[in-house]
Short mmCIF file of C-alpha atoms in Angstrom, two decimals:
data_model
loop_
_atom_site.label_atom_id
_atom_site.label_comp_id
_atom_site.label_asym_id
_atom_site.label_seq_id
_atom_site.Cartn_x
_atom_site.Cartn_y
_atom_site.Cartn_z
CA MET A 1 -37.62 29.89 20.52
CA PRO A 2 -39.24 31.30 17.26
CA ARG A 3 -41.09 34.65 17.78
CA ALA A 4 -45.22 33.78 17.08
CA LEU A 5 -45.97 34.26 13.15
CA VAL A 6 -49.39 35.61 12.27
CA ASP A 7 -50.92 37.44 9.42
CA ILE A 8 -50.90 41.18 9.76
CA THR A 9 -52.52 42.00 6.52
CA PRO A 10 -56.02 42.72 7.03
CA ASP A 11 -58.35 40.36 3.88
CA GLY A 12 -58.61 42.46 0.71
CA GLN A 13 -55.82 44.92 1.52
CA ARG A 14 -52.08 44.69 0.08
CA PRO A 15 -49.34 45.54 2.88
CA ASP A 16 -48.48 48.45 1.18
CA GLU A 17 -51.93 50.33 0.75
CA ASP A 18 -53.65 52.44 2.45
CA PRO A 19 -55.59 52.36 5.80
CA SER A 20 -51.09 52.22 6.47
CA LEU A 21 -49.24 50.42 9.30
CA ALA A 22 -49.35 53.92 11.25
CA VAL A 23 -53.25 54.25 11.11
CA ARG A 24 -54.22 50.52 11.77
CA ASN A 25 -51.69 50.78 14.67
CA ASN A 26 -53.12 53.39 15.85
CA GLY A 27 -56.70 52.21 16.24
CA GLY A 28 -57.55 53.41 13.23
CA ALA A 29 -57.06 56.63 12.97
CA GLN A 30 -54.17 58.78 11.63
CA PRO A 31 -51.40 60.20 14.47
CA SER A 32 -53.49 62.84 15.81
CA SER A 33 -51.42 66.66 15.83
CA ALA A 34 -53.96 67.09 19.30
CA PRO A 35 -53.24 66.64 23.32
CA ALA A 36 -52.87 63.01 24.28
CA PRO A 37 -56.42 62.41 25.62
CA ALA A 38 -57.01 63.56 29.41
CA GLY A 39 -57.29 60.06 31.48
CA ARG A 40 -55.73 58.28 29.20
CA ARG A 41 -53.50 55.90 29.96
CA GLU A 42 -50.65 55.35 28.54
CA ALA A 43 -47.42 53.97 28.78
CA LEU A 44 -43.81 54.14 26.98
CA LEU A 45 -42.30 51.19 25.14
CA LEU A 46 -38.22 50.34 24.21
CA LEU A 47 -38.88 48.20 20.94
CA SER A 48 -35.50 46.42 20.51
CA PHE A 49 -33.87 43.34 18.09
CA GLY A 50 -32.65 41.45 21.22
CA GLY A 51 -29.73 39.26 21.61
CA PRO A 52 -29.12 35.74 22.92
CA GLU A 53 -28.15 35.65 26.97
CA GLY A 54 -26.45 32.29 26.37
CA HIS A 55 -24.93 29.57 24.61
CA ASP A 56 -27.95 27.63 23.78
CA ASP A 57 -29.98 30.71 22.42
CA VAL A 58 -27.90 31.80 20.26
CA MET A 59 -28.75 29.53 17.14
CA PRO A 60 -31.99 29.48 18.17
CA PHE A 61 -32.13 33.49 17.77
CA LEU A 62 -30.30 34.11 14.72
CA GLU A 63 -32.56 31.81 12.69
CA ASN A 64 -35.39 34.07 13.87
CA VAL A 65 -33.92 37.40 12.47
CA THR A 66 -32.90 35.38 9.04
CA ARG A 67 -36.39 33.63 8.66
CA GLY A 68 -37.74 33.86 5.42
CA ARG A 69 -34.51 35.42 3.94
CA GLY A 70 -32.68 32.74 2.35
CA ILE A 71 -29.42 33.05 4.49
CA PRO A 72 -27.36 29.91 3.91
CA ARG A 73 -26.59 27.64 7.02
CA GLU A 74 -23.04 28.39 6.87
CA ARG A 75 -23.27 32.14 6.95
CA LEU A 76 -25.39 31.76 10.29
CA GLU A 77 -22.65 29.62 12.45
CA GLU A 78 -19.99 31.96 11.30
CA VAL A 79 -22.48 34.86 13.13
CA ALA A 80 -23.04 32.49 15.80
CA GLU A 81 -19.18 31.97 16.62
CA HIS A 82 -19.18 36.11 16.73
CA TYR A 83 -21.67 35.57 19.44
CA HIS A 84 -20.41 32.71 21.85
CA HIS A 85 -17.46 35.07 21.29
CA PHE A 86 -18.72 36.28 23.90
CA GLY A 87 -19.70 33.65 26.15
CA GLY A 88 -23.18 33.48 23.95
CA VAL A 89 -24.24 36.79 26.20
CA SER A 90 -25.11 39.45 23.56
CA PRO A 91 -24.46 43.39 24.47
CA ILE A 92 -27.65 44.89 23.75
CA ASN A 93 -29.81 43.91 26.07
CA ASP A 94 -27.63 44.89 29.27
CA GLN A 95 -26.98 48.36 26.81
CA ASN A 96 -31.39 48.57 26.17
CA LYS A 97 -31.76 47.56 30.49
CA ALA A 98 -29.22 50.85 31.06
CA LEU A 99 -31.15 52.72 28.64
CA ILE A 100 -34.87 51.94 30.42
CA ALA A 101 -33.35 53.33 33.51
CA ALA A 102 -32.12 56.10 32.60
CA LEU A 103 -35.37 56.90 30.74
CA GLU A 104 -36.95 56.30 33.82
CA GLY A 105 -34.64 59.25 36.00
CA GLU A 106 -35.06 61.65 33.19
CA LEU A 107 -39.10 60.97 32.91
CA ARG A 108 -39.10 61.42 37.08
CA SER A 109 -37.35 65.25 36.01
CA ALA A 110 -39.63 66.06 33.49
CA GLY A 111 -42.66 65.64 35.68
CA ILE A 112 -43.98 63.05 33.10
CA ASP A 113 -45.71 59.44 35.28
CA LEU A 114 -45.58 57.15 32.69
CA PRO A 115 -44.59 52.75 33.15
CA VAL A 116 -41.84 51.85 31.24
CA TYR A 117 -42.08 48.85 29.64
CA TRP A 118 -39.24 46.39 27.00
CA GLY A 119 -39.36 44.25 24.31
CA ASN A 120 -38.23 42.77 21.58
CA ARG A 121 -38.69 41.42 17.78
CA ASN A 122 -35.89 38.24 17.57
CA TRP A 123 -36.02 37.47 21.36
CA ALA A 124 -37.68 37.31 24.84
CA PRO A 125 -38.89 39.69 25.80
CA TYR A 126 -41.11 38.89 22.96
CA VAL A 127 -42.85 41.70 22.06
CA GLU A 128 -46.14 39.96 21.32
CA ASP A 129 -45.57 39.05 25.05
CA VAL A 130 -45.21 42.62 26.62
CA TRP A 131 -47.69 43.75 23.87
CA GLN A 132 -50.62 41.25 26.79
CA GLN A 133 -48.68 42.52 29.72
CA MET A 134 -49.06 46.06 28.82
CA ALA A 135 -53.38 44.45 28.79
CA ASP A 136 -53.12 43.16 31.25
CA ASP A 137 -51.11 46.51 32.92
CA GLY A 138 -54.57 48.13 32.39
CA ILE A 139 -52.52 50.33 29.45
CA GLN A 140 -54.58 52.26 26.26
CA HIS A 141 -51.77 53.44 24.50
CA ALA A 142 -48.58 52.51 24.07
CA TYR A 143 -45.67 54.87 22.90
CA VAL A 144 -42.97 53.55 20.50
CA LEU A 145 -39.05 54.17 21.16
CA ALA A 146 -37.19 52.37 18.72
CA THR A 147 -33.46 51.10 19.29
CA SER A 148 -32.92 53.20 15.33
CA ALA A 149 -32.87 56.42 14.50
CA TYR A 150 -33.14 56.43 10.60
CA ALA A 151 -36.53 54.74 8.01
CA SER A 152 -35.53 51.79 5.94
CA PHE A 153 -37.43 48.72 6.12
CA SER A 154 -35.67 47.21 8.64
CA GLY A 155 -34.84 50.45 10.90
CA CYS A 156 -38.69 51.12 10.66
CA ARG A 157 -40.69 50.05 8.56
CA GLN A 158 -40.33 46.81 10.68
CA TYR A 159 -40.69 47.96 13.92
CA HIS A 160 -44.51 49.71 13.08
CA GLU A 161 -45.32 45.66 11.44
CA ASP A 162 -43.44 44.13 14.61
CA ILE A 163 -47.26 46.27 16.88
CA ALA A 164 -49.27 45.37 14.13
CA ARG A 165 -47.74 41.85 14.36
CA ALA A 166 -48.47 41.60 18.69
CA ARG A 167 -51.54 43.37 18.52
CA ALA A 168 -52.85 40.36 15.79
CA ALA A 169 -51.42 38.19 17.88
CA MET A 170 -53.75 39.43 21.17
CA THR A 171 -57.36 38.03 18.88
CA GLY A 172 -55.22 36.31 16.45
CA SER A 173 -57.05 38.44 13.67
CA ALA A 174 -55.48 41.14 11.58
CA ALA A 175 -58.48 42.61 10.60
CA ALA A 176 -59.71 42.88 14.54
CA PRO A 177 -56.16 43.50 16.43
CA GLY A 178 -56.30 43.50 20.10
CA GLY A 179 -54.47 45.75 22.77
CA PRO A 180 -53.24 49.52 23.74
CA THR A 181 -53.43 51.24 20.10
CA ALA A 182 -49.65 52.73 19.49
CA GLU A 183 -47.47 55.09 17.91
CA LYS A 184 -44.25 54.71 16.85
CA LEU A 185 -41.98 57.95 17.99
CA PRO A 186 -40.33 59.37 15.10
CA HIS A 187 -36.68 59.60 13.36
CA TYR A 188 -34.58 61.36 15.65
CA PHE A 189 -31.48 61.11 12.65
CA ASP A 190 -31.71 64.85 14.17
CA ALA A 191 -32.07 65.65 17.68
CA GLU A 192 -29.72 67.31 18.94
CA GLY A 193 -28.88 65.11 22.45
CA PHE A 194 -28.16 62.54 19.66
CA VAL A 195 -25.72 64.10 17.72
CA ARG A 196 -24.54 66.03 20.55
CA ALA A 197 -23.46 62.28 22.15
CA ASN A 198 -21.92 61.60 18.20
CA ALA A 199 -19.86 64.20 19.14
CA ASP A 200 -18.85 64.15 21.96
CA ALA A 201 -17.98 60.74 21.74
CA LEU A 202 -16.09 61.61 18.45
CA VAL A 203 -13.95 64.28 20.33
CA GLU A 204 -12.70 61.54 23.13
CA ALA A 205 -11.34 59.30 20.11
CA LEU A 206 -9.88 61.55 18.33
CA ALA A 207 -7.66 62.20 22.25
CA HIS A 208 -6.71 58.68 21.20
CA ILE A 209 -4.83 59.44 18.31
CA PRO A 210 -1.69 60.71 18.17
CA ALA A 211 -0.22 64.07 18.47
CA GLU A 212 0.88 64.24 15.23
CA LEU A 213 -1.70 62.68 13.46
CA ARG A 214 -4.69 63.82 14.95
CA ASP A 215 -4.82 67.37 12.39
CA ALA A 216 -5.14 64.74 9.87
CA ALA A 217 -6.71 61.69 10.69
CA ARG A 218 -9.21 60.69 8.47
CA LEU A 219 -12.66 60.84 9.75
CA VAL A 220 -14.85 58.00 8.96
CA ALA A 221 -18.74 57.61 9.81
CA THR A 222 -20.57 54.01 9.62
CA ALA A 223 -23.59 52.36 9.53
CA HIS A 224 -25.04 49.21 8.87
CA SER A 225 -25.08 48.20 5.39
CA ILE A 226 -28.76 47.18 3.59
CA PRO A 227 -29.25 45.47 0.55
CA ASP A 228 -29.45 48.39 -3.06
CA THR A 229 -33.27 47.31 -3.34
CA MET A 230 -34.31 48.07 0.86
CA ALA A 231 -31.76 51.65 0.11
CA ALA A 232 -34.54 52.90 -3.24
CA VAL A 233 -37.61 52.60 -0.88
CA ALA A 234 -36.55 53.84 2.05
CA GLY A 235 -38.53 56.65 2.93
CA PRO A 236 -41.75 58.40 1.10
CA ASP A 237 -39.44 59.39 -2.44
CA GLY A 238 -36.42 56.63 -1.45
CA HIS A 239 -32.79 56.89 0.17
CA ALA A 240 -33.74 58.56 3.08
CA TYR A 241 -31.41 56.02 4.64
CA GLU A 242 -28.61 57.08 3.35
CA ALA A 243 -30.13 60.70 3.53
CA GLU A 244 -30.53 61.32 6.82
CA LEU A 245 -27.23 59.37 8.09
CA MET A 246 -25.23 62.17 6.27
CA GLU A 247 -27.09 64.87 7.79
CA THR A 248 -26.08 62.76 11.17
CA ALA A 249 -22.37 62.62 10.46
CA ARG A 250 -22.63 65.84 8.81
CA ARG A 251 -24.25 67.48 12.47
CA VAL A 252 -21.80 65.12 14.29
CA VAL A 253 -18.86 66.91 12.58
CA GLU A 254 -19.64 70.22 11.82
CA THR A 255 -20.62 69.70 16.19
CA ALA A 256 -17.37 68.50 17.03
CA VAL A 257 -14.55 69.62 14.84
CA PRO A 258 -16.10 71.85 11.72
CA GLY A 259 -15.17 72.28 9.14
CA ARG A 260 -13.31 68.81 8.60
CA ASP A 261 -13.91 66.37 6.15
CA PHE A 262 -15.90 62.70 6.80
CA ASP A 263 -17.19 59.67 3.98
CA LEU A 264 -19.76 57.57 5.46
CA VAL A 265 -19.12 53.90 4.44
CA TRP A 266 -21.26 50.23 5.78
CA GLN A 267 -20.53 47.93 7.87
CA SER A 268 -21.75 44.13 8.77
CA ARG A 269 -23.36 43.03 5.31
CA SER A 270 -25.11 40.04 5.74
CA GLY A 271 -26.67 38.85 2.78
CA PRO A 272 -25.77 36.21 -0.14
CA PRO A 273 -22.69 37.97 -2.27
CA SER A 274 -25.15 37.91 -5.35
CA VAL A 275 -27.19 40.29 -4.13
CA PRO A 276 -25.63 44.17 -3.97
CA TRP A 277 -25.98 46.06 -1.03
CA LEU A 278 -24.24 49.75 0.03
CA GLU A 279 -20.45 50.27 -0.40
CA PRO A 280 -17.44 50.55 0.54
CA ASP A 281 -17.61 48.80 2.54
CA VAL A 282 -15.58 49.79 6.38
CA ASN A 283 -12.40 48.09 6.06
CA ASP A 284 -12.27 48.36 1.37
CA HIS A 285 -12.91 50.99 2.83
CA LEU A 286 -9.84 51.47 5.59
CA LYS A 287 -7.12 49.62 2.46
CA ALA A 288 -8.45 52.77 -0.17
CA LEU A 289 -7.34 55.28 2.31
CA ALA A 290 -4.47 53.71 3.23
CA GLU A 291 -3.70 53.13 -0.07
CA ALA A 292 -4.03 57.23 -0.62
CA GLY A 293 -1.26 57.59 1.99
CA GLU A 294 -4.00 58.03 4.87
CA LYS A 295 -2.13 57.98 8.06
CA ALA A 296 -4.69 57.64 10.83
CA VAL A 297 -8.41 57.19 10.42
CA VAL A 298 -10.97 58.24 13.56
CA LEU A 299 -14.59 55.39 12.51
CA PHE A 300 -17.71 56.78 14.63
CA PRO A 301 -19.87 55.02 14.21
CA VAL A 302 -23.63 57.03 13.63
CA GLY A 303 -25.80 54.44 12.47
CA PHE A 304 -25.95 52.68 16.15
CA VAL A 305 -27.14 54.09 19.99
CA SER A 306 -25.89 51.26 21.86
CA ASP A 307 -22.04 49.34 21.64
CA HIS A 308 -23.80 46.34 20.29
CA LEU A 309 -22.39 43.09 18.65
CA GLU A 310 -22.12 43.92 15.54
CA VAL A 311 -20.32 47.01 15.85
CA ILE A 312 -17.94 45.45 18.87
CA TRP A 313 -17.32 42.79 16.73
CA ASP A 314 -17.23 44.43 13.07
CA LEU A 315 -15.19 47.87 14.14
CA ASP A 316 -13.42 46.63 17.58
CA ASN A 317 -11.92 44.14 15.81
CA GLU A 318 -12.06 43.31 13.08
CA ALA A 319 -11.61 47.39 10.97
CA ARG A 320 -9.34 47.35 14.30
CA GLU A 321 -7.27 44.34 12.79
CA THR A 322 -7.40 45.62 9.21
CA ALA A 323 -6.49 49.17 10.42
CA ALA A 324 -2.92 47.72 11.94
CA GLU A 325 -2.18 45.19 8.97
CA LEU A 326 -2.78 48.39 6.91
CA GLY A 327 -0.36 50.92 9.37
CA LEU A 328 -3.26 53.42 9.73
CA ALA A 329 -3.65 54.86 13.07
CA PHE A 330 -6.94 54.23 14.41
CA ALA A 331 -10.09 54.92 17.12
CA ARG A 332 -13.35 54.15 17.42
CA ALA A 333 -15.89 56.55 19.08
CA ALA A 334 -18.65 55.12 21.34
CA THR A 335 -22.38 55.30 19.76
CA ALA A 336 -25.11 57.42 22.08
CA GLY A 337 -25.27 55.01 24.80
CA THR A 338 -27.27 56.23 27.36
CA HIS A 339 -25.24 60.33 27.49
CA PRO A 340 -27.88 62.29 29.50
CA ASP A 341 -28.23 65.04 26.45
CA PHE A 342 -29.48 61.81 24.46
CA VAL A 343 -32.16 60.22 26.68
CA SER A 344 -33.01 63.86 26.93
CA SER A 345 -33.77 64.09 23.33
CA LEU A 346 -35.79 61.51 23.32
CA VAL A 347 -37.38 62.18 26.64
CA GLY A 348 -38.17 65.10 24.42
CA LEU A 349 -39.85 63.34 21.89
CA LEU A 350 -42.40 61.98 23.72
CA ALA A 351 -43.37 65.11 24.79
CA GLU A 352 -43.28 66.35 22.51
CA ARG A 353 -46.17 63.51 20.41
CA ARG A 354 -48.61 63.81 23.81
CA ALA A 355 -47.65 67.29 23.47
CA GLY A 356 -49.51 67.42 19.85
CA GLY A 357 -46.98 67.97 18.06
CA GLU A 358 -47.45 67.96 14.08
CA PRO A 359 -46.56 63.60 13.64
CA ARG A 360 -43.76 63.89 11.79
CA LEU A 361 -42.31 60.63 9.13
CA GLY A 362 -41.25 57.28 11.58
CA THR A 363 -44.64 58.14 13.71
CA ASN A 364 -47.11 59.07 10.55
CA CYS A 365 -45.21 56.21 7.62
CA PRO A 366 -47.42 56.67 4.80
CA ALA A 367 -48.69 52.88 3.60
CA ALA A 368 -45.71 52.34 0.97
CA CYS A 369 -43.17 53.81 2.87
CA CYS A 370 -39.75 51.36 2.97
CA PHE A 371 -42.01 48.74 2.22
CA THR A 372 -40.50 45.96 0.41
CA PRO A 373 -42.17 42.32 -1.60
CA PRO A 374 -41.41 39.62 0.84
CA ARG A 375 -38.61 37.68 -1.76
CA PRO A 376 -39.76 33.82 -1.60
CA ALA A 377 -38.70 31.59 0.73
CA ARG A 378 -36.22 29.46 -0.65
CA PRO A 379 -36.67 25.08 -1.28
CA THR A 380 -35.61 23.44 0.96
CA THR A 381 -33.86 19.69 0.90
#
């Protein structure tokens, strides 16, 4: 089941030229610093990556994810085995459902009466179908919460593109899209609740390291690697992905165990070997730590908001096995998930936008922000 393929750039406009995606998705207006109009029917949309729900879904899902990227078939089959290991079901789906339930409870507690919808980029419920459902339900404006806290093409701009694609799919026109207008909520890498959730998880993970090694255990933050070219254009001035991750990791460590050193490394690379991606890889870093005489390591995956498959496979399986082979004591911290402080911070972001808070990066992104020219498709034989 492939996702819809529609052109999201109006004729005569380049993707990196004004009006930006943020402006176009907001109905042609800059995201406002005024309170939401009285009487406007609004909703919160949790927009995520998507994941298969059974063995038969796995390969079509991966084809959706990698369409146009030139990923070799053998690499898809390798990744597919990771999903088949878990019954072909991605844990991200139940995690999103749990987050929605937590958000709905927090909204009620905060006295905010908004329906919550869920849409995905790469698998059902597709964002295009959910946009149509919101339109049918009379929703006029959607606040979009992406399951990514950081700047980058795949972590921010592509979610703006998802919104534009869903709106264009309703009319078949990028020049006159339909359905609710929308604004993406800002990056939340520095939200107090996100930091607190990760810090609490780091403290708990440290407790699993033998007491005699705990105080000297190396702390290692992890995040999804991206191509160097993508990292170079992340954010208005470039390299915002690495900078935001470093700031989150610093805050988490200062909250959990002040004064400790930490490293930031990368995981889950999926591109061809000829394309440079952010390094070092977490497994290579573990080897370097062991060679340097380290005896224990705690990984804390601040680059992710839930324990989805890449966290479970790449850290709980591969990195843990690497650490065992090297004789390193090992623990992995949980992600933010549905930690109450994290959920509260997300609702706070929504309340801030509805009240007329200044539209920050992630909401009001410049037209060229995180733009990477599309790669030419590989020839087929």
